[in-house]
Coordinates of C-alpha atoms and ligand atoms in Angstrom, one line a residue:
Chain A
M1 CA 4.3 17.5 -28.5
I2 CA 6.4 14.6 -27.1
E3 CA 10.0 14.8 -28.4
I4 CA 12.0 11.8 -27.8
E5 CA 15.8 12.1 -28.7
K6 CA 18.6 9.5 -28.4
V7 CA 17.3 8.2 -25.3
H8 CA 19.4 5.3 -23.6
K9 CA 18.1 3.8 -20.6
S10 CA 19.6 0.8 -18.6
F11 CA 18.6 -1.3 -15.6
K12 CA 22.0 -1.7 -14.0
D13 CA 24.1 -3.4 -16.8
L14 CA 21.0 -4.3 -19.0
E15 CA 20.7 -1.7 -21.7
V16 CA 16.9 -1.7 -22.4
I17 CA 16.5 1.4 -24.6
K18 CA 19.4 1.9 -27.1
G19 CA 19.1 5.4 -28.4
V20 CA 15.3 5.9 -29.4
D21 CA 14.2 8.8 -31.5
L22 CA 10.5 9.4 -31.7
T23 CA 8.2 12.6 -32.0
V24 CA 4.6 12.7 -31.3
Q25 CA 2.7 15.6 -32.7
K26 CA -0.4 17.0 -30.8
G27 CA -3.6 15.1 -31.8
E28 CA -1.5 12.2 -33.3
V29 CA -2.1 8.4 -32.4
V30 CA 1.1 6.5 -32.4
S31 CA 1.1 2.7 -31.7
I32 CA 4.0 1.0 -30.6
V33 CA 4.2 -3.1 -31.5
G34 CA 7.2 -5.3 -30.7
G35 CA 8.2 -8.4 -29.0
S36 CA 8.1 -8.8 -25.2
G37 CA 11.0 -7.4 -23.7
S38 CA 11.8 -5.1 -26.2
G39 CA 11.5 -2.0 -24.0
K40 CA 8.0 -0.7 -24.8
S41 CA 6.9 -0.4 -21.3
T42 CA 10.1 1.1 -20.2
L43 CA 9.9 3.8 -22.8
L44 CA 6.3 4.9 -21.7
M45 CA 7.6 5.1 -18.1
C46 CA 10.4 7.3 -19.1
I47 CA 8.0 9.7 -20.8
N48 CA 6.3 10.4 -17.5
G49 CA 9.2 10.2 -15.3
L50 CA 8.4 7.1 -13.6
E51 CA 11.8 5.6 -14.7
N52 CA 15.1 7.7 -15.2
I53 CA 17.1 7.8 -18.2
Q54 CA 21.0 7.5 -18.6
S55 CA 21.2 10.1 -21.6
G56 CA 19.4 11.6 -24.5
S57 CA 16.3 13.7 -23.6
I58 CA 12.5 13.6 -23.6
R59 CA 10.4 16.8 -23.7
V60 CA 6.9 17.1 -23.4
D61 CA 5.5 20.6 -24.7
G62 CA 9.0 21.6 -24.5
T63 CA 9.7 20.6 -20.7
E64 CA 12.6 18.4 -20.2
V65 CA 11.0 15.5 -18.4
H66 CA 14.4 14.4 -16.7
A67 CA 15.7 17.8 -15.9
K68 CA 16.5 18.5 -12.3
G69 CA 14.4 21.7 -12.0
T70 CA 11.2 20.0 -13.5
D71 CA 8.2 19.8 -11.4
I72 CA 7.5 16.1 -12.3
N73 CA 4.4 15.9 -10.3
K74 CA 3.1 19.0 -12.3
L75 CA 4.2 17.3 -15.6
R76 CA 2.3 14.0 -14.9
Q77 CA -0.9 16.0 -14.5
K78 CA -1.1 16.4 -18.4
I79 CA 0.1 12.9 -19.2
G80 CA -2.4 10.0 -18.3
I81 CA -1.1 6.5 -18.2
V82 CA -3.1 3.3 -18.0
F83 CA -1.3 0.2 -17.3
Q84 CA -1.6 -3.4 -18.1
Q85 CA -2.5 -4.5 -14.5
W86 CA -5.3 -2.0 -14.0
N87 CA -4.2 -0.8 -10.5
A88 CA -7.5 0.3 -9.1
F89 CA -7.1 1.5 -5.4
P90 CA -9.0 -1.2 -3.6
H91 CA -9.8 0.7 -0.6
L92 CA -11.8 3.4 -2.6
N93 CA -15.0 2.9 -4.4
V94 CA -15.1 3.6 -8.2
L95 CA -16.1 7.2 -7.8
E96 CA -13.6 7.9 -5.1
N97 CA -10.9 6.1 -7.2
V98 CA -11.7 8.7 -9.8
M99 CA -11.9 11.7 -7.6
L100 CA -8.8 11.1 -5.6
A101 CA -6.2 12.8 -7.8
P102 CA -8.6 15.8 -8.9
R103 CA -9.1 16.6 -5.2
K104 CA -5.8 16.0 -3.9
V105 CA -3.5 16.9 -6.7
L106 CA -5.6 19.7 -8.6
G107 CA -7.0 20.8 -5.4
K108 CA -10.8 20.7 -6.7
S109 CA -13.6 20.6 -4.3
R110 CA -15.6 17.4 -3.5
A111 CA -18.4 18.9 -5.7
E112 CA -16.1 19.8 -8.6
A113 CA -14.3 16.5 -8.4
E114 CA -17.5 14.5 -8.2
E115 CA -19.1 16.0 -11.2
L116 CA -15.7 15.5 -13.3
A117 CA -15.5 12.0 -12.1
V118 CA -19.3 11.2 -12.9
K119 CA -18.8 12.8 -16.4
Q120 CA -15.6 10.4 -17.1
L121 CA -17.1 7.4 -15.6
T122 CA -20.2 7.9 -17.7
H123 CA -18.2 8.2 -20.6
V124 CA -16.8 4.7 -20.0
G125 CA -19.9 3.1 -19.3
L126 CA -19.6 2.9 -15.5
A127 CA -22.3 5.4 -14.3
D128 CA -24.3 2.7 -12.6
K129 CA -21.1 1.6 -10.7
L130 CA -20.0 4.6 -8.8
K131 CA -20.4 3.3 -5.3
V132 CA -19.1 -0.4 -6.1
F133 CA -15.4 -1.3 -4.7
P134 CA -13.1 -2.3 -7.5
G135 CA -12.9 -6.0 -6.1
K136 CA -16.4 -6.3 -7.3
L137 CA -15.8 -5.3 -10.9
S138 CA -14.6 -7.4 -13.8
G139 CA -11.0 -6.7 -15.4
G140 CA -12.9 -4.9 -18.2
Q141 CA -14.8 -2.5 -16.0
Q142 CA -11.6 -2.0 -13.8
Q143 CA -9.6 -1.1 -16.5
R144 CA -12.3 1.3 -17.9
M145 CA -12.2 2.9 -14.3
A146 CA -8.4 3.2 -14.7
I147 CA -9.0 5.0 -17.9
A148 CA -11.5 7.3 -16.5
R149 CA -9.4 8.0 -13.5
A150 CA -6.6 9.2 -15.7
L151 CA -8.9 11.3 -17.8
A152 CA -10.5 12.8 -15.0
M153 CA -7.1 14.8 -14.7
S154 CA -7.7 16.4 -18.0
P155 CA -4.4 15.2 -19.6
D156 CA -3.3 16.4 -23.0
Y157 CA -1.6 13.1 -23.4
M158 CA -2.5 9.4 -22.9
L159 CA -0.2 6.5 -22.7
F160 CA -1.6 3.1 -22.8
D161 CA 0.8 0.1 -21.9
E162 CA -1.0 -3.1 -23.2
A163 CA -4.4 -1.9 -21.6
T164 CA -6.1 -5.0 -22.8
S165 CA -3.2 -7.8 -22.5
A166 CA -4.4 -9.0 -18.9
L167 CA -8.2 -9.3 -19.9
D168 CA -10.2 -12.0 -20.7
P169 CA -10.7 -12.1 -24.6
Q170 CA -14.4 -11.2 -24.3
L171 CA -13.8 -8.0 -22.2
V172 CA -10.9 -6.8 -24.6
G173 CA -13.7 -5.2 -27.1
E174 CA -15.2 -2.8 -24.5
V175 CA -11.8 -1.4 -23.5
L176 CA -10.8 -0.9 -27.3
D177 CA -13.9 0.7 -27.8
T178 CA -13.3 3.1 -25.0
M179 CA -9.9 3.9 -26.3
R180 CA -11.4 4.4 -29.8
L181 CA -13.6 6.8 -28.7
L182 CA -10.7 8.9 -27.2
A183 CA -8.8 8.7 -30.4
E184 CA -11.8 10.0 -32.2
D185 CA -12.0 12.8 -29.7
G186 CA -8.6 13.9 -30.7
M187 CA -6.4 12.9 -27.8
T188 CA -2.9 12.6 -28.3
M189 CA -2.2 9.0 -27.5
I190 CA 0.9 6.5 -27.5
L191 CA -0.2 3.2 -27.4
V192 CA 1.7 -0.2 -26.8
T193 CA -0.6 -2.9 -27.9
H194 CA -0.8 -6.6 -29.4
E195 CA -3.9 -5.9 -31.1
I196 CA -2.8 -5.3 -34.5
P197 CA -5.9 -4.7 -36.3
F198 CA -6.9 -2.0 -33.7
A199 CA -3.7 -0.2 -34.0
R200 CA -4.1 -0.4 -37.9
D201 CA -7.4 1.2 -37.4
V202 CA -6.7 3.9 -35.0
S203 CA -3.1 4.9 -35.4
D204 CA -1.8 7.8 -37.6
R205 CA 1.6 6.0 -37.3
V206 CA 2.8 2.6 -35.9
A207 CA 6.4 2.0 -34.7
F208 CA 7.8 -1.4 -34.5
F209 CA 10.3 -1.8 -31.4
R210 CA 12.9 -4.1 -31.5
E211 CA 15.7 -4.6 -29.0
G212 CA 15.4 -1.2 -27.5
L213 CA 15.4 0.6 -31.0
V214 CA 12.6 1.9 -33.2
H215 CA 13.2 -0.6 -36.0
E216 CA 10.4 0.7 -38.4
I217 CA 8.0 3.5 -38.2
G218 CA 5.5 4.8 -40.6
P219 CA 1.6 4.8 -41.3
P220 CA 0.0 1.6 -40.6
D221 CA -0.7 0.8 -44.3
Q222 CA 3.2 0.7 -44.5
V223 CA 4.3 -0.9 -41.4
I224 CA 1.4 -3.2 -40.9
D225 CA 0.5 -4.0 -44.5
N226 CA 3.6 -3.7 -46.3
P227 CA 6.6 -3.7 -43.8
Q228 CA 9.8 -2.6 -45.2
K229 CA 12.3 -4.6 -42.9
P230 CA 12.1 -8.5 -42.6
E231 CA 12.0 -8.3 -38.9
T232 CA 8.9 -6.3 -38.7
A233 CA 7.1 -8.7 -41.3
A234 CA 8.3 -11.7 -39.1
F235 CA 7.1 -10.0 -35.8
L236 CA 3.6 -9.3 -37.5
K237 CA 3.5 -12.9 -38.6
S238 CA 4.1 -14.2 -35.2
V239 CA 1.2 -12.2 -33.4
V240 CA -1.6 -13.1 -35.7
Chain B
M1 CA -6.6 -35.1 51.7
F2 CA -8.5 -32.4 50.0
D3 CA -9.5 -30.0 52.6
Y4 CA -9.4 -26.7 50.6
T5 CA -12.8 -25.2 50.8
F6 CA -13.7 -22.4 48.3
Q7 CA -14.7 -19.0 49.9
W8 CA -15.5 -17.0 47.1
R9 CA -16.8 -14.3 49.5
T10 CA -13.3 -13.3 50.1
A11 CA -12.6 -12.9 46.4
L12 CA -15.6 -11.0 45.9
R13 CA -14.9 -8.5 48.6
A14 CA -11.5 -7.9 46.5
L15 CA -13.3 -7.5 43.4
P16 CA -13.8 -3.8 43.6
D17 CA -10.1 -3.2 44.0
M18 CA -9.2 -5.6 41.4
L19 CA -11.3 -3.8 39.0
E20 CA -9.5 -0.7 39.9
G21 CA -6.2 -2.7 39.1
A22 CA -7.7 -3.7 35.6
V23 CA -8.1 -0.2 34.8
V24 CA -4.4 0.3 35.4
T25 CA -3.5 -3.0 33.4
F26 CA -5.8 -1.5 30.6
E27 CA -4.3 1.8 30.5
T28 CA -0.8 0.4 30.6
A29 CA -1.2 -1.9 27.7
A30 CA -3.1 0.9 25.7
L31 CA 0.0 3.4 26.4
S32 CA 2.3 0.5 25.6
M33 CA 0.5 0.1 22.2
I34 CA 0.4 3.6 21.4
F35 CA 4.3 4.1 21.8
G36 CA 4.7 0.6 20.4
V37 CA 3.2 1.5 17.0
L38 CA 5.0 4.7 16.9
I39 CA 8.2 3.2 17.4
A40 CA 7.3 0.0 15.2
L41 CA 6.8 2.7 12.1
A42 CA 10.2 4.2 13.1
L43 CA 11.8 0.8 12.9
L44 CA 10.1 0.1 9.7
A45 CA 11.7 3.4 8.2
M46 CA 15.0 2.5 9.9
R47 CA 15.1 -0.8 8.3
E48 CA 14.4 0.6 4.8
T49 CA 17.3 3.1 4.8
P50 CA 20.6 2.6 3.2
N51 CA 22.4 3.3 6.1
L52 CA 24.0 0.0 7.6
A53 CA 24.2 1.1 11.2
T54 CA 20.5 2.2 11.5
R55 CA 19.4 -1.0 9.9
A56 CA 21.4 -3.0 12.3
V57 CA 19.9 -1.0 15.2
A58 CA 16.4 -1.7 14.2
G59 CA 17.0 -5.4 13.0
T60 CA 18.6 -6.1 16.4
W61 CA 15.5 -4.6 18.2
V62 CA 13.3 -6.6 16.3
S63 CA 15.1 -9.7 16.8
I64 CA 15.6 -9.4 20.3
A65 CA 12.0 -8.4 21.0
R66 CA 10.8 -11.5 19.2
N67 CA 13.1 -14.1 20.4
T68 CA 13.4 -13.5 24.1
P69 CA 11.0 -13.9 26.9
A70 CA 8.9 -10.8 27.5
L71 CA 9.6 -11.4 31.4
F72 CA 13.4 -11.0 30.6
Q73 CA 12.8 -7.8 28.5
I74 CA 11.0 -6.4 31.6
Y75 CA 13.4 -7.5 34.1
I76 CA 16.2 -6.3 32.0
V77 CA 14.8 -2.9 32.0
Y78 CA 14.1 -2.7 35.5
F79 CA 17.7 -4.3 36.9
G80 CA 19.7 -3.3 33.8
L81 CA 18.8 0.5 34.0
G82 CA 19.0 0.3 37.8
A83 CA 22.6 -1.1 37.5
I84 CA 23.7 1.7 35.5
G85 CA 22.2 4.3 37.9
L86 CA 19.0 4.9 36.1
H87 CA 16.4 4.1 38.6
V88 CA 12.8 3.6 37.0
S89 CA 9.7 2.9 38.8
S90 CA 8.1 -0.7 38.5
W91 CA 5.5 0.8 36.4
A92 CA 7.9 2.5 33.9
A93 CA 10.1 -0.7 33.8
L94 CA 6.8 -2.8 32.8
L95 CA 5.6 -0.1 30.3
A96 CA 8.9 0.2 28.6
G97 CA 9.4 -3.6 28.7
I98 CA 5.9 -4.2 26.8
T99 CA 6.4 -1.3 24.6
F100 CA 9.9 -2.8 23.6
N101 CA 8.1 -6.0 22.8
N102 CA 5.3 -4.5 21.0
A103 CA 7.5 -2.5 18.8
G104 CA 9.5 -5.5 17.8
Y105 CA 6.4 -7.6 16.9
L106 CA 4.4 -4.9 15.1
A107 CA 7.5 -3.6 13.2
E108 CA 7.7 -7.2 11.5
N109 CA 3.9 -7.2 11.0
F110 CA 4.1 -4.0 9.3
R111 CA 6.8 -4.8 7.2
G112 CA 5.1 -7.9 6.1
G113 CA 2.0 -5.7 5.4
L114 CA 4.0 -3.3 3.2
K115 CA 5.2 -6.2 1.2
A116 CA 1.6 -7.3 0.5
I117 CA 0.9 -3.9 -1.3
P118 CA 2.2 -4.1 -4.8
D119 CA 4.5 -1.1 -5.8
T120 CA 2.3 -0.8 -8.9
Q121 CA 0.0 0.9 -6.5
V122 CA 2.5 3.7 -5.8
R123 CA 3.4 3.9 -9.4
A124 CA -0.2 4.1 -10.4
A125 CA -0.5 7.2 -7.6
R126 CA 2.6 8.7 -8.7
S127 CA 1.5 8.6 -12.4
L128 CA -1.6 10.8 -11.5
G129 CA 0.8 13.4 -10.0
M130 CA 0.6 12.5 -6.5
S131 CA 3.9 13.3 -4.5
S132 CA 5.6 10.5 -2.9
F133 CA 4.3 11.3 0.4
Q134 CA 0.8 11.6 -1.0
A135 CA 1.0 8.1 -2.6
Y136 CA 1.8 6.7 0.9
R137 CA -0.7 8.8 3.0
L138 CA -3.7 8.2 0.5
V139 CA -3.0 5.0 -1.0
V140 CA -0.3 2.8 0.7
V141 CA -1.4 3.6 4.5
P142 CA -5.0 3.1 4.2
Q143 CA -4.4 -0.5 2.7
L144 CA -1.7 -1.0 5.3
L145 CA -3.9 -0.3 8.0
R146 CA -6.3 -2.8 7.1
I147 CA -3.7 -5.4 6.8
V148 CA -2.2 -4.9 10.2
F149 CA -5.6 -4.3 11.9
Y150 CA -5.9 -7.9 13.3
P151 CA -2.2 -8.1 14.1
I152 CA -2.5 -4.9 16.0
T153 CA -5.7 -6.1 17.8
N154 CA -3.9 -9.4 18.6
Q155 CA -0.7 -7.4 20.0
M156 CA -3.1 -5.2 22.2
V157 CA -4.6 -8.5 23.8
W158 CA -0.9 -9.9 24.2
A159 CA 0.0 -6.4 25.9
V160 CA -2.9 -6.8 28.4
L161 CA -1.6 -10.2 29.3
M162 CA 1.9 -9.1 29.5
T163 CA 1.1 -6.3 32.0
S164 CA 0.7 -9.3 34.6
L165 CA 4.5 -9.8 34.3
G166 CA 4.7 -6.3 36.3
V167 CA 4.5 -8.2 39.5
I168 CA 8.0 -9.6 39.2
V169 CA 9.5 -6.0 39.3
G170 CA 7.4 -5.1 42.2
L171 CA 4.3 -3.5 40.5
N172 CA 1.3 -3.7 42.8
N173 CA -1.7 -1.7 41.5
D174 CA -2.3 -3.4 38.3
L175 CA -4.8 -6.3 38.2
T176 CA -2.1 -9.0 39.1
G177 CA -0.5 -6.6 41.7
V178 CA -3.7 -6.1 43.4
T179 CA -4.6 -10.0 43.1
Q180 CA -1.4 -11.1 44.6
D181 CA -1.7 -8.4 47.5
Y182 CA -5.0 -10.2 48.5
N183 CA -3.5 -13.6 48.0
V184 CA -0.8 -12.8 50.5
R185 CA -3.3 -11.4 53.0
T186 CA -5.8 -14.1 52.6
F187 CA -4.2 -17.2 50.9
R188 CA -7.6 -17.6 48.9
T189 CA -5.1 -18.2 45.8
F190 CA -7.3 -20.2 43.8
E191 CA -10.7 -17.9 44.1
L192 CA -8.6 -14.6 43.7
F193 CA -6.6 -15.9 40.7
A194 CA -9.6 -17.5 39.0
L195 CA -11.5 -14.2 39.4
A196 CA -8.4 -12.3 37.9
A197 CA -8.5 -14.5 35.0
V198 CA -11.8 -14.0 34.3
I199 CA -11.4 -10.4 34.3
Y200 CA -8.4 -10.6 31.8
Y201 CA -10.5 -12.9 29.9
L202 CA -13.2 -10.4 29.6
I203 CA -10.9 -7.4 28.9
A204 CA -9.3 -9.5 26.1
K205 CA -12.8 -10.4 24.6
L206 CA -13.8 -6.8 25.0
I207 CA -10.9 -5.7 22.9
V208 CA -11.4 -8.2 20.1
A209 CA -15.2 -6.9 19.9
I210 CA -14.5 -3.5 19.7
A211 CA -11.8 -4.3 17.0
R212 CA -14.5 -6.1 15.2
L213 CA -16.7 -3.3 15.3
L214 CA -14.2 -0.6 14.4
A215 CA -13.1 -2.9 11.3
W216 CA -16.8 -3.4 10.3
R217 CA -17.0 0.4 10.2
L218 CA -13.7 1.3 8.9
F219 CA -13.0 -1.3 6.1
R220 CA -15.7 -1.1 3.5
Y221 CA -14.0 -3.3 0.8
Ligands
LIG1 N1 12.7 -2.3 -13.1 C1 13.2 -3.3 -13.7 N2 14.5 -3.8 -13.4 C2 15.2 -4.5 -14.1 N3 15.0 -4.8 -15.4 C3 13.6 -4.5 -15.9 C4 13.0 -3.6 -15.2 N4 11.9 -3.2 -15.9 C5 12.2 -3.8 -17.1 N5 13.3 -4.6 -17.1 C6 13.9 -5.2 -18.1 O1 13.8 -4.5 -19.3 C7 13.7 -5.2 -20.6 C8 12.6 -4.4 -21.1 O2 11.3 -4.5 -20.4 P1 9.8 -3.7 -20.9 O3 10.2 -2.3 -21.2 O4 8.9 -4.3 -19.7 O5 9.6 -4.6 -22.2 P2 8.3 -4.8 -23.0 O6 7.4 -3.9 -22.5 O7 8.7 -4.4 -24.5 O8 8.0 -6.1 -22.8 C9 13.4 -6.5 -20.1 O9 14.5 -7.3 -20.2 C10 13.0 -6.5 -18.6 O10 13.3 -7.7 -18.0
LIG2 MG1 5.6 -4.2 -21.4

């Protein structure tokens, strides 16, 4: 379970997250939608401790992310994140990209890590690209590799930050399909996305983010199809 | 009016000694590169610290190394240290001078290389549970190595050529030193220095060729 309570986060004088409350249950898929600059990416990075917070608390399975004594590297092993820019490691081939963290962080043997990596890469449809370097892959393939790389750590949670926003339109579908499979497998996910139909499809709940706050949250048939707040309606109108 | 007759035999007789000098030249340059790279890494780290004094020292080093003649840098090590009672050998002064120069140039190259690696790479590595040190060692450094590989090669060639400045502080067993010794004794200036130039040229070309080969083995992407 991810419990976000009254979180405030500023960059210098600029307050970006202004008291967010959000709880994500095990097995739940929560989509976050909202305008650019509303703090969605920042919130995701706070959840796995890539950004610090000024006040409030974020707990993952009861562990306080930003507490002094927390082993953040350990905690991150169970929170996978996929970014908008796919961030492949260019000096490693596809297989090595996915094997790196299982080997160096989890201490798995080469054989174990390879088996794990091949399994995940097969899952995302890259079984025939194992020895290829990322520079030779399309954006969609690189993003699927990034998903496999995160999944190879066997995380309990997956965070997606606009995973398809930097892709050519014809490549969006393959990545969304991969994410959909993951949701169907019961992965607990928080996904920031502008793909509203997709969010409606896979989400248990949708949160509309506005100016650093959860402005409206509820099941997709409420937030997307029948928004209670005028700002939510206005935003949805602007993205379709 | 031009009665200089070429006598290549004299130069060729000097060749074995010159080749021995070439070995000293190469070794000195290689050593200055090893120290240069290590100091450059230290300078790089120093320039990233919040401590103002540390940053100033590193910044000054880089600035002086890059903006004054290498010849002066060697001269100042030899006579400057001598003036404060620290007598160093010609060879040590040359090595220190070139190392100083290498470190300055390389530090700047490394800094540029580091800037070329987006911090999203570190973020991606950290998000997979890597420690900060692991992220640098496994993700940043291998990429940095490729970026700075050719600048390092260039600097190595440059270091070889800079060793010829040892003669101004009295070094006599490197390629230029040996050549100069023969020159003083035989006055076959053109032949001797032409031959030395060819040897320098071949060393430089050899370094570049080896670097190419290494890069081809090392960088597969
Ligand atoms: N590292 C940073 N330093 C300073 N400001 C930042 C930084 N990251 C994000 N911001 C600012 O925080 C605000 C929220 O950004 P972000 O979380 O990326 O929004 P979103 O993902 O919803 O588009 C923006 O105004 C952005 O400029
Ligand atoms: Mg964003």
